[in-house]
mmCIF file of C-alpha atoms and ligand atoms in Angstrom:
data_model
loop_
_atom_site.group_PDB
_atom_site.id
_atom_site.type_symbol
_atom_site.label_atom_id
_atom_site.label_comp_id
_atom_site.label_asym_id
_atom_site.label_seq_id
_atom_site.Cartn_x
_atom_site.Cartn_y
_atom_site.Cartn_z
ATOM 1 C CA UNK A 925 49.579 87.596 100.592
ATOM 2 C CA UNK A 926 51.398 90.293 98.917
ATOM 3 C CA UNK A 927 54.194 89.637 97.261
ATOM 4 C CA UNK A 928 57.665 90.603 99.541
ATOM 5 C CA UNK A 929 59.966 91.203 96.931
ATOM 6 C CA UNK A 930 60.304 93.121 93.558
ATOM 7 C CA UNK A 931 61.380 96.309 92.871
ATOM 8 C CA UNK A 932 58.037 97.920 93.638
ATOM 9 C CA UNK A 933 58.389 96.695 97.310
ATOM 10 C CA UNK A 934 61.767 97.701 97.581
ATOM 11 C CA UNK A 935 61.028 101.286 96.434
ATOM 12 C CA UNK A 936 57.937 101.696 98.609
ATOM 13 C CA UNK A 937 60.038 100.005 101.728
ATOM 14 C CA UNK A 938 62.965 102.691 100.691
ATOM 15 C CA UNK A 939 60.493 105.355 101.058
ATOM 16 C CA UNK A 940 58.935 104.051 104.229
ATOM 17 C CA UNK A 941 62.057 103.464 105.925
ATOM 18 C CA UNK A 942 64.025 106.743 105.315
ATOM 19 C CA UNK A 943 62.203 108.647 108.308
ATOM 20 C CA UNK A 944 62.622 106.167 111.205
ATOM 21 C CA UNK A 945 65.193 105.238 114.067
ATOM 22 C CA UNK A 946 66.870 102.092 113.649
ATOM 23 C CA UNK A 947 64.957 99.775 115.764
ATOM 24 C CA UNK A 948 61.756 100.941 114.087
ATOM 25 C CA UNK A 949 63.461 100.122 110.710
ATOM 26 C CA UNK A 950 64.317 96.665 111.776
ATOM 27 C CA UNK A 951 61.077 96.005 113.250
ATOM 28 C CA UNK A 952 58.949 97.217 110.282
ATOM 29 C CA UNK A 953 60.973 94.613 108.000
ATOM 30 C CA UNK A 954 60.586 92.018 110.414
ATOM 31 C CA UNK A 955 57.014 92.247 110.589
ATOM 32 C CA UNK A 956 56.544 92.056 106.840
ATOM 33 C CA UNK A 957 56.685 88.374 107.311
ATOM 34 C CA UNK A 958 59.212 85.877 105.400
ATOM 35 C CA UNK A 959 62.615 85.243 107.019
ATOM 36 C CA UNK A 960 64.672 88.713 107.720
ATOM 37 C CA UNK A 961 68.557 87.626 107.804
ATOM 38 C CA UNK A 962 71.256 90.026 109.315
ATOM 39 C CA UNK A 963 74.808 88.932 108.280
ATOM 40 C CA UNK A 964 77.159 90.457 110.368
ATOM 41 C CA UNK A 965 80.777 90.469 109.971
ATOM 42 C CA UNK A 966 80.957 92.023 113.918
ATOM 43 C CA UNK A 967 82.356 95.176 112.472
ATOM 44 C CA UNK A 968 81.340 98.315 114.364
ATOM 45 C CA UNK A 969 78.350 98.972 112.382
ATOM 46 C CA UNK A 970 76.923 95.433 112.520
ATOM 47 C CA UNK A 971 77.476 95.242 116.061
ATOM 48 C CA UNK A 972 75.314 98.482 116.465
ATOM 49 C CA UNK A 973 72.561 96.241 114.250
ATOM 50 C CA UNK A 974 73.100 93.467 116.521
ATOM 51 C CA UNK A 975 72.464 95.402 119.631
ATOM 52 C CA UNK A 976 69.172 96.742 118.236
ATOM 53 C CA UNK A 977 67.963 93.575 117.136
ATOM 54 C CA UNK A 978 69.374 91.816 120.727
ATOM 55 C CA UNK A 979 67.621 94.753 122.676
ATOM 56 C CA UNK A 980 64.886 94.824 121.372
ATOM 57 C CA UNK A 981 64.047 91.139 120.535
ATOM 58 C CA UNK A 982 63.358 91.562 117.150
ATOM 59 C CA UNK A 983 62.658 88.882 115.080
ATOM 60 C CA UNK A 984 65.568 88.779 112.703
ATOM 61 C CA UNK A 985 68.185 85.833 112.433
ATOM 62 C CA UNK A 986 71.331 86.868 112.990
ATOM 63 C CA UNK A 987 74.397 84.775 111.039
ATOM 64 C CA UNK A 988 78.264 85.431 110.488
ATOM 65 C CA UNK A 989 80.276 83.792 107.776
ATOM 66 C CA UNK A 990 82.790 82.255 109.397
ATOM 67 C CA UNK A 991 85.393 81.973 107.278
ATOM 68 C CA UNK A 992 88.281 80.076 108.875
ATOM 69 C CA UNK A 993 90.641 83.168 108.242
ATOM 70 C CA UNK A 994 89.390 85.503 110.837
ATOM 71 C CA UNK A 995 91.333 87.363 113.408
ATOM 72 C CA UNK A 996 90.853 85.915 116.731
ATOM 73 C CA UNK A 997 89.313 88.871 118.210
ATOM 74 C CA UNK A 998 86.604 88.766 115.570
ATOM 75 C CA UNK A 999 86.206 85.025 116.802
ATOM 76 C CA UNK A 1000 86.120 85.814 120.620
ATOM 77 C CA UNK A 1001 83.579 88.908 120.048
ATOM 78 C CA UNK A 1002 81.053 86.385 118.264
ATOM 79 C CA UNK A 1003 81.051 84.581 121.505
ATOM 80 C CA UNK A 1004 80.778 87.867 123.586
ATOM 81 C CA UNK A 1005 78.137 89.611 121.647
ATOM 82 C CA UNK A 1006 75.951 86.440 121.870
ATOM 83 C CA UNK A 1007 76.410 86.493 125.824
ATOM 84 C CA UNK A 1008 75.758 90.335 126.239
ATOM 85 C CA UNK A 1009 72.538 90.184 124.054
ATOM 86 C CA UNK A 1010 71.349 86.521 124.926
ATOM 87 C CA UNK A 1011 71.082 85.761 121.156
ATOM 88 C CA UNK A 1012 72.771 82.996 118.908
ATOM 89 C CA UNK A 1013 74.693 83.973 115.763
ATOM 90 C CA UNK A 1014 74.595 81.262 113.354
ATOM 91 C CA UNK A 1015 77.994 80.417 111.988
ATOM 92 C CA UNK A 1016 78.228 79.468 108.187
ATOM 93 C CA UNK A 1017 81.524 77.793 107.460
ATOM 94 C CA UNK A 1018 82.986 77.163 104.042
ATOM 95 C CA UNK A 1019 82.659 73.314 102.736
ATOM 96 C CA UNK A 1020 86.297 71.850 103.352
ATOM 97 C CA UNK A 1021 86.121 70.169 99.742
ATOM 98 C CA UNK A 1022 85.560 73.669 98.279
ATOM 99 C CA UNK A 1023 88.660 74.914 100.009
ATOM 100 C CA UNK A 1024 90.905 71.583 99.119
ATOM 101 C CA UNK A 1025 89.785 72.444 95.478
ATOM 102 C CA UNK A 1026 90.855 76.174 95.995
ATOM 103 C CA UNK A 1027 94.056 75.271 97.485
ATOM 104 C CA UNK A 1028 95.009 72.796 94.836
ATOM 105 C CA UNK A 1029 94.418 75.223 92.041
ATOM 106 C CA UNK A 1030 95.734 78.540 93.657
ATOM 107 C CA UNK A 1031 97.694 77.664 96.744
ATOM 108 C CA UNK A 1032 95.990 78.347 100.361
ATOM 109 C CA UNK A 1033 96.957 81.875 100.207
ATOM 110 C CA UNK A 1034 96.577 82.260 96.443
ATOM 111 C CA UNK A 1035 94.346 85.494 96.744
ATOM 112 C CA UNK A 1036 97.837 87.650 96.828
ATOM 113 C CA UNK A 1037 98.355 86.503 93.197
ATOM 114 C CA UNK A 1038 95.639 87.605 91.413
ATOM 115 C CA UNK A 1039 92.297 89.296 91.511
ATOM 116 C CA UNK A 1040 90.931 86.200 89.955
ATOM 117 C CA UNK A 1041 92.400 84.184 92.800
ATOM 118 C CA UNK A 1042 91.217 86.244 95.457
ATOM 119 C CA UNK A 1043 87.642 86.445 93.982
ATOM 120 C CA UNK A 1044 87.529 82.931 93.889
ATOM 121 C CA UNK A 1045 88.717 82.556 97.673
ATOM 122 C CA UNK A 1046 86.047 84.700 98.624
ATOM 123 C CA UNK A 1047 83.737 82.594 96.740
ATOM 124 C CA UNK A 1048 84.522 79.528 98.494
ATOM 125 C CA UNK A 1049 84.868 81.021 101.942
ATOM 126 C CA UNK A 1050 82.109 83.813 101.572
ATOM 127 C CA UNK A 1051 79.683 83.775 98.860
ATOM 128 C CA UNK A 1052 78.645 79.971 99.004
ATOM 129 C CA UNK A 1053 78.225 79.984 102.816
ATOM 130 C CA UNK A 1054 76.250 83.470 102.146
ATOM 131 C CA UNK A 1055 74.168 81.484 99.716
ATOM 132 C CA UNK A 1056 73.293 78.768 102.320
ATOM 133 C CA UNK A 1057 72.580 81.680 104.718
ATOM 134 C CA UNK A 1058 70.278 83.388 102.850
ATOM 135 C CA UNK A 1059 68.195 80.304 101.622
ATOM 136 C CA UNK A 1060 64.436 81.144 101.898
ATOM 137 C CA UNK A 1061 65.231 84.446 103.086
ATOM 138 C CA UNK A 1062 62.867 87.503 101.739
ATOM 139 C CA UNK A 1063 64.926 90.084 103.689
ATOM 140 C CA UNK A 1064 68.735 90.440 103.712
ATOM 141 C CA UNK A 1065 69.703 92.991 106.414
ATOM 142 C CA UNK A 1066 73.123 94.579 106.122
ATOM 143 C CA UNK A 1067 75.580 97.174 108.006
ATOM 144 C CA UNK A 1068 76.513 98.962 104.698
ATOM 145 C CA UNK A 1069 76.827 102.909 104.835
ATOM 146 C CA UNK A 1070 76.983 105.420 102.193
ATOM 147 C CA UNK A 1071 79.994 106.864 104.026
ATOM 148 C CA UNK A 1072 82.274 103.710 103.713
ATOM 149 C CA UNK A 1073 83.290 103.748 100.529
ATOM 150 C CA UNK A 1074 82.805 105.719 97.348
ATOM 151 C CA UNK A 1075 81.725 102.309 96.098
ATOM 152 C CA UNK A 1076 78.816 102.567 98.690
ATOM 153 C CA UNK A 1077 77.846 106.183 98.330
ATOM 154 C CA UNK A 1078 74.483 105.712 96.900
ATOM 155 C CA UNK A 1079 73.503 102.825 99.235
ATOM 156 C CA UNK A 1080 69.709 103.165 99.275
ATOM 157 C CA UNK A 1081 67.697 101.565 102.695
ATOM 158 C CA UNK A 1082 65.982 98.970 100.677
ATOM 159 C CA UNK A 1083 67.004 97.561 97.412
ATOM 160 C CA UNK A 1084 65.716 94.451 95.234
ATOM 161 C CA UNK A 1085 68.423 92.180 94.584
ATOM 162 C CA UNK A 1086 67.233 90.010 91.547
ATOM 163 C CA UNK A 1087 70.071 87.610 91.719
ATOM 164 C CA UNK A 1088 68.932 86.441 95.106
ATOM 165 C CA UNK A 1089 65.447 87.164 94.816
ATOM 166 C CA UNK A 1090 65.228 88.972 98.065
ATOM 167 C CA UNK A 1091 65.013 92.721 99.267
ATOM 168 C CA UNK A 1092 68.420 94.062 100.511
ATOM 169 C CA UNK A 1093 67.572 96.024 103.801
ATOM 170 C CA UNK A 1094 70.585 98.766 104.644
ATOM 171 C CA UNK A 1095 68.891 100.641 107.833
ATOM 172 C CA UNK A 1096 72.105 102.386 108.708
ATOM 173 C CA UNK A 1097 72.738 103.883 105.129
ATOM 174 C CA UNK A 1098 72.483 107.318 106.341
ATOM 175 C CA UNK A 1099 74.645 107.077 109.464
ATOM 176 C CA UNK A 1100 78.085 108.301 109.577
ATOM 177 C CA UNK A 1101 80.965 107.036 111.628
ATOM 178 C CA UNK A 1102 80.737 109.703 114.223
ATOM 179 C CA UNK A 1103 76.813 108.516 114.952
ATOM 180 C CA UNK A 1104 77.824 105.155 115.104
ATOM 181 C CA UNK A 1105 80.698 105.629 117.509
ATOM 182 C CA UNK A 1106 78.086 107.631 119.962
ATOM 183 C CA UNK A 1107 75.502 104.722 119.676
ATOM 184 C CA UNK A 1108 78.062 102.369 120.796
ATOM 185 C CA UNK A 1109 79.211 104.721 123.433
ATOM 186 C CA UNK A 1110 75.405 105.537 124.891
ATOM 187 C CA UNK A 1111 74.419 101.679 124.816
ATOM 188 C CA UNK A 1112 77.764 99.799 125.913
ATOM 189 C CA UNK A 1113 77.740 98.027 122.715
ATOM 190 C CA UNK A 1114 81.063 95.599 122.481
ATOM 191 C CA UNK A 1115 83.200 96.302 119.502
ATOM 192 C CA UNK A 1116 86.286 95.076 117.996
ATOM 193 C CA UNK A 1117 89.220 96.165 120.131
ATOM 194 C CA UNK A 1118 91.260 96.234 116.908
ATOM 195 C CA UNK A 1119 88.982 99.408 115.758
ATOM 196 C CA UNK A 1120 91.021 101.088 118.235
ATOM 197 C CA UNK A 1121 94.257 100.214 116.657
ATOM 198 C CA UNK A 1122 93.743 101.378 113.156
ATOM 199 C CA UNK A 1123 91.523 98.856 111.910
ATOM 200 C CA UNK A 1124 88.114 100.832 111.121
ATOM 201 C CA UNK A 1125 86.783 97.744 108.726
ATOM 202 C CA UNK A 1126 87.935 94.266 109.604
ATOM 203 C CA UNK A 1127 87.761 91.048 107.237
ATOM 204 C CA UNK A 1128 89.991 88.199 107.099
ATOM 205 C CA UNK A 1129 93.524 88.292 109.005
ATOM 206 C CA UNK A 1130 95.235 87.839 105.719
ATOM 207 C CA UNK A 1131 93.367 90.789 103.815
ATOM 208 C CA UNK A 1132 93.234 93.259 106.325
ATOM 209 C CA UNK A 1133 95.793 95.570 107.357
ATOM 210 C CA UNK A 1134 95.383 98.833 109.370
ATOM 211 C CA UNK A 1135 94.998 102.158 107.635
ATOM 212 C CA UNK A 1136 97.007 105.445 107.862
ATOM 213 C CA UNK A 1137 95.481 108.684 108.873
ATOM 214 C CA UNK A 1138 93.508 110.297 106.081
ATOM 215 C CA UNK A 1139 93.225 106.845 104.377
ATOM 216 C CA UNK A 1140 89.092 105.771 103.367
ATOM 217 C CA UNK A 1141 87.816 103.405 106.102
ATOM 218 C CA UNK A 1142 88.111 100.337 103.708
ATOM 219 C CA UNK A 1143 91.530 101.093 102.678
ATOM 220 C CA UNK A 1144 92.753 98.413 104.596
ATOM 221 C CA UNK A 1145 90.929 95.518 102.937
ATOM 222 C CA UNK A 1146 93.093 93.921 99.931
ATOM 223 C CA UNK A 1147 95.279 96.487 99.948
ATOM 224 C CA UNK A 1148 97.617 95.205 97.385
ATOM 225 C CA UNK A 1149 94.767 95.743 94.592
ATOM 226 C CA UNK A 1150 95.185 98.690 92.960
ATOM 227 C CA UNK A 1151 91.132 98.716 92.458
ATOM 228 C CA UNK A 1152 88.897 101.557 93.359
ATOM 229 C CA UNK A 1153 86.049 98.723 93.430
ATOM 230 C CA UNK A 1154 87.471 96.123 96.080
ATOM 231 C CA UNK A 1155 84.524 94.302 97.554
ATOM 232 C CA UNK A 1156 84.255 90.553 98.593
ATOM 233 C CA UNK A 1157 81.447 90.236 96.246
ATOM 234 C CA UNK A 1158 78.693 89.941 98.948
ATOM 235 C CA UNK A 1159 77.455 93.451 97.890
ATOM 236 C CA UNK A 1160 78.303 93.507 94.335
ATOM 237 C CA UNK A 1161 75.644 92.125 91.268
ATOM 238 C CA UNK A 1162 78.353 90.540 89.327
ATOM 239 C CA UNK A 1163 78.664 86.658 90.060
ATOM 240 C CA UNK A 1164 82.026 85.509 90.691
ATOM 241 C CA UNK A 1165 83.342 82.132 89.295
ATOM 242 C CA UNK A 1166 83.549 79.401 92.251
ATOM 243 C CA UNK A 1167 85.294 75.932 92.025
ATOM 244 C CA UNK A 1168 82.694 73.274 92.064
ATOM 245 C CA UNK A 1169 82.634 71.049 95.002
ATOM 246 C CA UNK A 1170 84.314 67.333 94.520
ATOM 247 C CA UNK A 1171 81.818 64.674 94.161
ATOM 248 C CA UNK A 1172 83.218 63.284 97.684
HETATM 249 S S1 SF4 B 1677 88.962 88.233 102.367
HETATM 250 FE FE1 SF4 B 1677 90.909 86.998 101.758
HETATM 251 S S2 SF4 B 1677 90.994 85.218 103.027
HETATM 252 FE FE2 SF4 B 1677 88.860 85.990 103.334
HETATM 253 S S3 SF4 B 1677 88.003 84.970 101.774
HETATM 254 FE FE3 SF4 B 1677 88.530 86.963 100.621
HETATM 255 S S4 SF4 B 1677 90.531 86.581 99.770
HETATM 256 FE FE4 SF4 B 1677 89.665 84.502 101.191
#
């Protein structure tokens, strides 16, 4: 069997995916063999991908990182989406030991105090569960778009993630927000009601605020940090230090 990973495979896939529609992009990846995992945050882009997977019955595992700090609207949307498409969205939760260690070191809401504390919290609640969710995966599907932030402006359709030894697939890389909204309207895709209240990008409740008119889409995420590269670590190469779990 041809190796499904590496820069060469990713580049060839990137070229192939460019001229396909969304469902065909996803189907092509699923048919390559190996496990394909889609991580959804239940954001509007991710709902478009879930709709395509659910409607076309594409063999891709749909998972979400249930951090324990999500908005109730997001939690409710997980159930609603499963019901609408007849699919299961696997919930990956943080380990209680890790949360206890974090809280002892930084305080439960210590993420406001420093970038290091914030990265450590995202490490415990997102990165470690993500690593479990991606175990054995050959392909990781994401809802990243070039228009979401300057940091994502060069997002390719396929890229090799050497740290995780898999190929990351971004099937909406070239979609703008208007196209996303049109797909949602045309296909009656369920979306988080918070989008209509000024939240284009929704993460954990304590770390997300509504944006003001004219602000970038992700300006409401970790708004207190004065850093143009604000991310949770899921989509950046640098590893974030994570407290080790206790021996218990
Ligand atoms: S977004 Fe905030 S609450 Fe959620 S994991 Fe990151 S720091 Fe913790």
